Amino acid sequence: MSSFPKLFIPGPTHVSQDVLDAFSTPQIGHRTPEISELINSITPRVQNLLYTQNHVYLVSHAATGLWEMGLRNSVKKGVLHAVNGAFSSKWATVSKTCGYHTQSIDFDWGCGVTVDAVDVALSTGEFDVFAMVHNETSTGVKSDLDAISNLLKTKYPNVLWLVDAVSSMAGIKIEVDKLGIDFILASTQKAWGLPAGFAICAISDRMLEKSASLENKGYFLDVLQYEKSYGKSQTPSTPSIPHLFGLQKVLNIIDEEGLENRWKRHKDCAEYTQNWVLAHGQSLYPEMDCRSETLTCIQNDQAWDINKINDALLSRGFRMDRGYGDLRGKAFRVAHMGNVYMKDLVDYLNEFDEVLKHV
Ligand code: PLP
């Protein structure tokens, strides 16, 4: 048994033993038929999970690098960011540090991205790219992709749409082609239930065309380098081969579970957690209709001593979240994604209840 606490934080999330075991598969060469076979067993199933025909890249670095890949391969005029939490704010900072013309629409934390505000900002014509976070991990807010999709399709068909799905991909149904998302990205330490340090993205044909018209993209994050390897089912540089074996294993687990069951399981876990929150006299931090299915952010109305609860849970073998950044102590989060099944969640919240009797 592991001497480390079981993780109920919103990433990295708990990785099950069978997935960890897949990481110790012997290494294979990254320019061999074996690697192409491995990648071929992964890519179509990721496309299936994302309901897309777009090319899927498997990248051996954190999602932060994909924020930058998205920008470098799409922005010509400028990029508009929707900012409603810590991660969307960081992405906007990445745009600034890359030197792009950029503007942020600031929403209150706890609120979702709204169509009207995006419409007003895009109507200036200053931006050819719109970037947003689907599921703000810092606040547990899930924004409505359908509404944004509708706006972009009807009024701004030439604007490329970049979506961070770091804490929603593989936990929440996202129909990429139907929505018309040009670049969707996630790292693997959230709802994929894999260790960190690896990420996945899917890119539209029109974004590939746009990328071909852009200069000074650098080399490492240039999607056209990925395209050269894509047809050979390889990656431009040596990938994290253990992650590829781990991802193959997770996809087998997802196949067994079934996609619709997986989406429903995450919804059920969210509902169970939300009811637990309300039954304890606490409230939900996100506004109505914006509550994430992969994590729940709880406003600490009862002024529970989060540090004491944390110590007690740790002594019982569980790692809780104490709130992100400025929210620490005021709001805290329960993650219910990836390898956290209903039984794990119920065990955790029962343990939490035991702790509450003593603090
Ligand atoms: N975007 C969101 C919504 C996140 O929650 C995180 C990390 O928690 C990131 C981006 C950054 O991911 P990574 O640490 O893999 O770069």
Short mmCIF file of C-alpha atoms and ligand atoms in Angstrom, two decimals:
data_model
loop_
_atom_site.label_atom_id
_atom_site.label_comp_id
_atom_site.label_asym_id
_atom_site.label_seq_id
_atom_site.Cartn_x
_atom_site.Cartn_y
_atom_site.Cartn_z
CA MET A 1 0.00 0.00 0.00
CA SER A 2 1.18 3.51 -0.84
CA SER A 3 2.48 5.65 2.02
CA PHE A 4 1.21 8.74 0.22
CA PRO A 5 -2.30 10.09 0.83
CA LYS A 6 -5.00 9.33 -1.73
CA LEU A 7 -5.60 12.46 -3.80
CA PHE A 8 -8.95 14.27 -3.83
CA ILE A 9 -7.40 17.48 -5.16
CA PRO A 10 -8.27 18.72 -8.68
CA GLY A 11 -4.97 17.60 -10.13
CA PRO A 12 -2.88 15.70 -10.04
CA THR A 13 -5.64 13.20 -9.41
CA HIS A 14 -5.45 9.66 -8.11
CA VAL A 15 -3.78 7.22 -10.51
CA SER A 16 -4.87 3.61 -10.15
CA GLN A 17 -2.35 0.80 -9.77
CA ASP A 18 -3.12 -0.84 -13.13
CA VAL A 19 -2.37 2.47 -14.88
CA LEU A 20 0.84 2.92 -12.87
CA ASP A 21 1.83 -0.62 -13.85
CA ALA A 22 1.49 0.29 -17.53
CA PHE A 23 4.20 2.92 -16.97
CA SER A 24 6.75 0.19 -16.31
CA THR A 25 6.29 -1.44 -19.72
CA PRO A 26 9.75 -1.86 -21.33
CA GLN A 27 10.84 1.02 -23.54
CA ILE A 28 10.47 0.87 -27.31
CA GLY A 29 12.25 2.92 -29.97
CA HIS A 30 10.51 6.14 -30.96
CA ARG A 31 11.22 5.62 -34.69
CA THR A 32 10.04 2.03 -34.91
CA PRO A 33 6.91 0.21 -36.12
CA GLU A 34 6.17 -0.53 -32.44
CA ILE A 35 5.72 3.16 -31.59
CA SER A 36 3.48 3.71 -34.63
CA GLU A 37 1.36 0.76 -33.58
CA LEU A 38 1.12 2.19 -30.05
CA ILE A 39 0.19 5.68 -31.30
CA ASN A 40 -2.31 4.17 -33.74
CA SER A 41 -3.99 2.40 -30.86
CA ILE A 42 -4.38 5.76 -29.08
CA THR A 43 -5.12 8.57 -31.55
CA PRO A 44 -8.38 7.27 -33.10
CA ARG A 45 -9.77 6.54 -29.65
CA VAL A 46 -8.94 10.07 -28.44
CA GLN A 47 -10.67 11.39 -31.59
CA ASN A 48 -13.67 9.25 -30.70
CA LEU A 49 -13.72 10.60 -27.13
CA LEU A 50 -13.62 14.16 -28.48
CA TYR A 51 -16.16 13.47 -31.26
CA THR A 52 -13.73 14.84 -33.82
CA GLN A 53 -11.94 14.06 -37.06
CA ASN A 54 -9.33 16.72 -36.27
CA HIS A 55 -5.72 15.63 -35.90
CA VAL A 56 -4.83 14.75 -32.33
CA TYR A 57 -1.30 15.41 -31.06
CA LEU A 58 0.23 13.65 -28.10
CA VAL A 59 2.71 16.02 -26.50
CA SER A 60 5.29 15.34 -23.82
CA HIS A 61 4.98 18.48 -21.74
CA ALA A 62 2.48 20.27 -19.52
CA ALA A 63 -0.69 21.94 -20.84
CA THR A 64 0.90 25.35 -20.28
CA GLY A 65 3.00 24.63 -23.39
CA LEU A 66 -0.20 23.99 -25.33
CA TRP A 67 -1.56 27.39 -24.33
CA GLU A 68 1.46 28.79 -26.14
CA MET A 69 1.18 26.33 -29.03
CA GLY A 70 -2.41 27.45 -29.55
CA LEU A 71 -1.42 31.10 -29.68
CA ARG A 72 1.68 30.75 -31.82
CA ASN A 73 -0.22 28.89 -34.49
CA SER A 74 -3.30 31.07 -34.69
CA VAL A 75 -2.85 34.74 -33.76
CA LYS A 76 -2.22 37.28 -36.51
CA LYS A 77 -4.22 40.35 -35.47
CA GLY A 78 -4.90 39.77 -31.79
CA VAL A 79 -6.35 37.43 -29.20
CA LEU A 80 -9.34 37.99 -26.95
CA HIS A 81 -9.29 36.14 -23.61
CA ALA A 82 -12.26 35.36 -21.40
CA VAL A 83 -10.95 35.52 -17.83
CA ASN A 84 -13.04 34.04 -15.02
CA GLY A 85 -10.47 32.46 -12.74
CA ALA A 86 -6.80 31.80 -12.12
CA PHE A 87 -6.06 29.63 -15.14
CA SER A 88 -7.81 31.75 -17.73
CA SER A 89 -5.93 34.71 -16.24
CA LYS A 90 -2.60 32.89 -16.59
CA TRP A 91 -3.34 32.07 -20.23
CA ALA A 92 -3.92 35.79 -20.89
CA THR A 93 -0.54 36.46 -19.27
CA VAL A 94 1.06 33.98 -21.65
CA SER A 95 -0.37 35.97 -24.58
CA LYS A 96 1.08 39.17 -23.20
CA THR A 97 4.51 37.65 -22.63
CA CYS A 98 4.44 36.34 -26.22
CA GLY A 99 3.91 39.95 -27.30
CA TYR A 100 0.48 39.58 -28.94
CA HIS A 101 -2.12 42.30 -29.13
CA THR A 102 -4.49 41.03 -26.45
CA GLN A 103 -7.49 42.01 -24.38
CA SER A 104 -9.23 40.24 -21.49
CA ILE A 105 -12.90 40.26 -20.62
CA ASP A 106 -12.96 39.98 -16.83
CA PHE A 107 -15.84 38.04 -15.34
CA ASP A 108 -16.39 37.72 -11.60
CA TRP A 109 -14.84 34.58 -10.20
CA GLY A 110 -17.57 31.99 -9.79
CA CYS A 111 -19.29 33.13 -13.00
CA GLY A 112 -19.30 31.56 -16.43
CA VAL A 113 -18.24 33.15 -19.72
CA THR A 114 -21.22 34.95 -21.26
CA VAL A 115 -22.05 35.34 -24.93
CA ASP A 116 -23.01 38.99 -24.69
CA ALA A 117 -19.66 40.11 -23.30
CA VAL A 118 -17.75 38.06 -25.89
CA ASP A 119 -19.94 39.48 -28.65
CA VAL A 120 -19.27 43.09 -27.61
CA ALA A 121 -15.50 42.54 -27.47
CA LEU A 122 -15.30 40.66 -30.79
CA SER A 123 -17.45 43.25 -32.57
CA THR A 124 -14.47 45.64 -32.55
CA GLY A 125 -12.87 43.46 -35.22
CA GLU A 126 -9.51 43.64 -33.44
CA PHE A 127 -9.22 39.92 -32.77
CA ASP A 128 -8.84 36.88 -34.99
CA VAL A 129 -8.62 34.46 -32.06
CA PHE A 130 -10.80 33.87 -29.00
CA ALA A 131 -9.41 31.87 -26.05
CA MET A 132 -11.33 30.54 -23.06
CA VAL A 133 -11.15 27.91 -20.34
CA HIS A 134 -14.05 25.47 -20.46
CA ASN A 135 -13.78 24.32 -16.85
CA GLU A 136 -12.08 26.81 -14.52
CA THR A 137 -10.32 24.52 -12.09
CA SER A 138 -9.70 27.35 -9.61
CA THR A 139 -13.43 27.95 -9.08
CA GLY A 140 -15.22 24.82 -10.33
CA VAL A 141 -17.01 26.83 -13.01
CA LYS A 142 -17.98 25.17 -16.29
CA SER A 143 -18.87 27.60 -19.07
CA ASP A 144 -21.45 26.94 -21.77
CA LEU A 145 -19.63 25.95 -24.96
CA ASP A 146 -22.86 25.60 -27.00
CA ALA A 147 -23.74 29.26 -26.54
CA ILE A 148 -20.25 30.46 -27.53
CA SER A 149 -20.20 28.09 -30.49
CA ASN A 150 -23.47 29.53 -31.71
CA LEU A 151 -22.15 33.09 -31.44
CA LEU A 152 -18.91 32.34 -33.27
CA LYS A 153 -20.63 30.38 -36.05
CA THR A 154 -23.27 32.99 -36.70
CA LYS A 155 -21.39 36.27 -36.22
CA TYR A 156 -17.64 35.59 -36.24
CA PRO A 157 -16.98 32.63 -38.54
CA ASN A 158 -13.39 33.72 -39.20
CA VAL A 159 -12.38 33.90 -35.56
CA LEU A 160 -10.40 30.84 -34.44
CA TRP A 161 -11.58 29.35 -31.15
CA LEU A 162 -9.08 27.97 -28.60
CA VAL A 163 -10.47 26.01 -25.65
CA ASP A 164 -8.60 24.90 -22.54
CA ALA A 165 -10.29 21.68 -21.41
CA VAL A 166 -7.59 20.76 -18.91
CA SER A 167 -9.98 19.70 -16.17
CA SER A 168 -12.91 18.65 -18.35
CA MET A 169 -11.48 16.54 -21.19
CA ALA A 170 -12.26 12.84 -20.59
CA GLY A 171 -14.68 13.77 -17.79
CA ILE A 172 -17.28 15.91 -19.58
CA LYS A 173 -18.72 15.29 -23.04
CA ILE A 174 -17.29 17.83 -25.50
CA GLU A 175 -18.38 17.40 -29.13
CA VAL A 176 -15.47 19.19 -30.77
CA ASP A 177 -16.57 19.02 -34.44
CA LYS A 178 -20.18 19.92 -33.73
CA LEU A 179 -19.06 22.89 -31.63
CA GLY A 180 -16.40 23.92 -34.16
CA ILE A 181 -13.52 24.18 -31.70
CA ASP A 182 -10.28 24.87 -33.58
CA PHE A 183 -7.86 23.95 -30.82
CA ILE A 184 -8.74 22.03 -27.69
CA LEU A 185 -6.13 21.10 -25.12
CA ALA A 186 -5.69 19.24 -21.86
CA SER A 187 -2.95 17.77 -19.74
CA THR A 188 -3.30 14.24 -18.45
CA GLN A 189 -3.21 14.69 -14.65
CA LYS A 190 -6.90 15.61 -14.30
CA ALA A 191 -9.87 13.66 -15.72
CA TRP A 192 -7.57 11.44 -17.79
CA GLY A 193 -6.30 10.07 -14.48
CA LEU A 194 -2.68 9.84 -15.59
CA PRO A 195 0.46 11.38 -14.09
CA ALA A 196 1.34 14.97 -15.05
CA GLY A 197 3.87 16.02 -17.68
CA PHE A 198 1.93 14.96 -20.77
CA ALA A 199 -0.85 16.62 -22.75
CA ILE A 200 -3.25 16.14 -25.64
CA CYS A 201 -4.67 18.54 -28.20
CA ALA A 202 -6.83 18.42 -31.33
CA ILE A 203 -6.45 20.97 -34.12
CA SER A 204 -8.77 21.92 -36.97
CA ASP A 205 -7.74 21.99 -40.64
CA ARG A 206 -8.40 25.71 -40.86
CA MET A 207 -6.06 26.37 -37.96
CA LEU A 208 -3.38 24.30 -39.68
CA GLU A 209 -3.86 26.45 -42.77
CA LYS A 210 -3.62 29.61 -40.68
CA SER A 211 -0.46 28.33 -39.01
CA ALA A 212 1.14 27.86 -42.43
CA SER A 213 0.63 31.58 -43.07
CA LEU A 214 2.31 32.68 -39.81
CA GLU A 215 5.95 33.46 -39.22
CA ASN A 216 8.25 33.37 -36.18
CA LYS A 217 6.44 30.49 -34.50
CA GLY A 218 9.68 28.95 -33.25
CA TYR A 219 10.23 25.22 -33.72
CA PHE A 220 9.15 23.21 -30.68
CA LEU A 221 5.53 24.41 -30.67
CA ASP A 222 5.04 24.67 -34.42
CA VAL A 223 2.09 22.43 -35.30
CA LEU A 224 3.52 21.90 -38.79
CA GLN A 225 6.36 19.93 -37.17
CA TYR A 226 3.69 17.73 -35.58
CA GLU A 227 1.96 17.38 -38.94
CA LYS A 228 5.16 16.02 -40.53
CA SER A 229 5.22 13.20 -37.97
CA TYR A 230 1.46 12.68 -37.85
CA GLY A 231 1.20 10.65 -41.05
CA LYS A 232 3.90 8.30 -39.74
CA SER A 233 2.13 7.97 -36.39
CA GLN A 234 5.17 9.40 -34.65
CA THR A 235 6.00 12.56 -32.73
CA PRO A 236 8.52 15.26 -33.76
CA SER A 237 10.79 14.61 -30.76
CA THR A 238 11.19 11.65 -28.42
CA PRO A 239 7.90 11.28 -26.53
CA SER A 240 7.34 10.15 -22.96
CA ILE A 241 6.86 6.51 -23.90
CA PRO A 242 5.65 5.50 -20.41
CA HIS A 243 2.83 8.07 -20.75
CA LEU A 244 1.85 6.54 -24.09
CA PHE A 245 1.54 3.10 -22.49
CA GLY A 246 -0.38 4.65 -19.60
CA LEU A 247 -2.74 6.44 -21.97
CA GLN A 248 -3.35 3.24 -23.91
CA LYS A 249 -4.30 1.56 -20.61
CA VAL A 250 -6.66 4.42 -19.64
CA LEU A 251 -8.33 4.20 -23.05
CA ASN A 252 -8.90 0.47 -22.48
CA ILE A 253 -10.52 1.32 -19.15
CA ILE A 254 -12.66 4.00 -20.83
CA ASP A 255 -13.70 1.49 -23.53
CA GLU A 256 -14.86 -0.89 -20.82
CA GLU A 257 -16.77 1.85 -19.02
CA GLY A 258 -18.32 3.30 -22.19
CA LEU A 259 -18.28 7.00 -23.00
CA GLU A 260 -21.88 7.75 -22.08
CA ASN A 261 -21.47 5.91 -18.77
CA ARG A 262 -18.33 7.90 -18.12
CA TRP A 263 -20.05 11.25 -18.68
CA LYS A 264 -22.95 10.12 -16.49
CA ARG A 265 -20.63 8.91 -13.74
CA HIS A 266 -18.99 12.34 -13.52
CA LYS A 267 -22.42 14.02 -13.42
CA ASP A 268 -23.62 11.66 -10.70
CA CYS A 269 -20.52 12.28 -8.59
CA ALA A 270 -20.98 16.04 -8.97
CA GLU A 271 -24.62 15.79 -7.92
CA TYR A 272 -23.73 13.63 -4.91
CA THR A 273 -21.09 16.14 -3.80
CA GLN A 274 -23.37 19.14 -4.33
CA ASN A 275 -26.06 17.51 -2.18
CA TRP A 276 -23.48 16.74 0.51
CA VAL A 277 -22.41 20.39 0.49
CA LEU A 278 -25.95 21.72 0.87
CA ALA A 279 -26.81 19.18 3.56
CA HIS A 280 -23.91 20.59 5.61
CA GLY A 281 -25.16 24.18 5.41
CA GLN A 282 -22.39 25.21 3.03
CA SER A 283 -23.06 26.68 -0.41
CA LEU A 284 -21.70 26.16 -3.89
CA TYR A 285 -19.19 28.74 -5.07
CA PRO A 286 -20.11 28.75 -8.79
CA GLU A 287 -23.31 30.40 -9.93
CA MET A 288 -26.24 28.19 -10.95
CA ASP A 289 -25.94 26.43 -14.33
CA CYS A 290 -22.14 26.76 -14.26
CA ARG A 291 -21.28 23.95 -11.89
CA SER A 292 -18.56 21.66 -12.99
CA GLU A 293 -19.06 17.92 -13.25
CA THR A 294 -15.44 17.09 -12.48
CA LEU A 295 -14.92 19.14 -9.32
CA THR A 296 -17.04 20.97 -6.78
CA CYS A 297 -15.98 24.28 -5.28
CA ILE A 298 -17.53 24.84 -1.85
CA GLN A 299 -18.00 28.23 -0.25
CA ASN A 300 -17.00 27.89 3.38
CA ASP A 301 -20.08 29.62 4.90
CA GLN A 302 -19.77 27.53 8.05
CA ALA A 303 -16.22 28.79 8.60
CA TRP A 304 -14.87 25.26 9.00
CA ASP A 305 -11.24 25.22 10.09
CA ILE A 306 -9.86 23.96 6.79
CA ASN A 307 -6.30 23.55 8.04
CA LYS A 308 -7.42 21.36 10.93
CA ILE A 309 -9.62 19.30 8.63
CA ASN A 310 -6.71 18.97 6.26
CA ASP A 311 -4.42 17.66 9.03
CA ALA A 312 -7.03 15.20 10.21
CA LEU A 313 -7.75 13.93 6.69
CA LEU A 314 -4.03 13.56 6.04
CA SER A 315 -3.65 11.43 9.15
CA ARG A 316 -6.41 9.22 7.70
CA GLY A 317 -4.66 8.92 4.34
CA PHE A 318 -6.50 11.53 2.24
CA ARG A 319 -5.21 14.70 0.56
CA MET A 320 -7.92 17.39 0.40
CA ASP A 321 -7.87 20.71 -1.43
CA ARG A 322 -7.86 23.87 0.71
CA GLY A 323 -8.82 26.38 -2.01
CA TYR A 324 -6.88 27.93 -4.85
CA GLY A 325 -4.83 31.10 -4.31
CA ASP A 326 -6.87 33.89 -2.73
CA LEU A 327 -9.74 31.50 -2.16
CA ARG A 328 -7.75 29.45 0.38
CA GLY A 329 -9.84 28.97 3.51
CA LYS A 330 -12.81 30.80 1.92
CA ALA A 331 -13.64 28.12 -0.60
CA PHE A 332 -12.26 24.63 -1.09
CA ARG A 333 -12.67 21.97 -3.72
CA VAL A 334 -13.51 18.30 -3.99
CA ALA A 335 -12.32 16.59 -7.16
CA HIS A 336 -14.42 13.74 -8.53
CA MET A 337 -12.86 12.92 -11.85
CA GLY A 338 -10.80 10.32 -13.66
CA ASN A 339 -10.11 7.40 -11.36
CA VAL A 340 -12.39 8.70 -8.61
CA TYR A 341 -15.51 6.54 -8.84
CA MET A 342 -18.68 6.92 -6.76
CA LYS A 343 -17.42 4.47 -4.16
CA ASP A 344 -14.16 6.41 -3.71
CA LEU A 345 -16.09 9.66 -3.38
CA VAL A 346 -18.55 8.26 -0.84
CA ASP A 347 -15.66 6.83 1.21
CA TYR A 348 -13.92 10.21 1.13
CA LEU A 349 -16.97 12.24 2.13
CA ASN A 350 -17.79 9.74 4.91
CA GLU A 351 -14.28 10.17 6.19
CA PHE A 352 -14.72 13.94 5.94
CA ASP A 353 -17.88 13.60 8.06
CA GLU A 354 -15.98 11.62 10.69
CA VAL A 355 -13.34 14.34 10.81
CA LEU A 356 -16.01 17.04 11.17
CA LYS A 357 -17.19 15.40 14.40
CA HIS A 358 -13.79 16.09 15.97
CA VAL A 359 -12.64 19.48 14.69
N1 PLP B 1 -5.55 25.09 -17.35
C1 PLP B 1 -6.29 24.67 -16.31
C2 PLP B 1 -7.77 24.88 -16.35
C3 PLP B 1 -5.68 24.04 -15.22
O1 PLP B 1 -6.43 23.61 -14.21
C4 PLP B 1 -4.28 23.86 -15.23
C5 PLP B 1 -3.60 23.22 -14.09
O2 PLP B 1 -4.16 22.95 -13.05
C6 PLP B 1 -3.55 24.31 -16.34
C7 PLP B 1 -4.21 24.91 -17.38
C8 PLP B 1 -2.07 24.11 -16.42
O3 PLP B 1 -1.81 22.76 -16.67
P1 PLP B 1 -0.33 22.19 -16.63
O4 PLP B 1 0.10 22.27 -15.19
O5 PLP B 1 -0.43 20.80 -17.15
O6 PLP B 1 0.51 23.09 -17.47
#
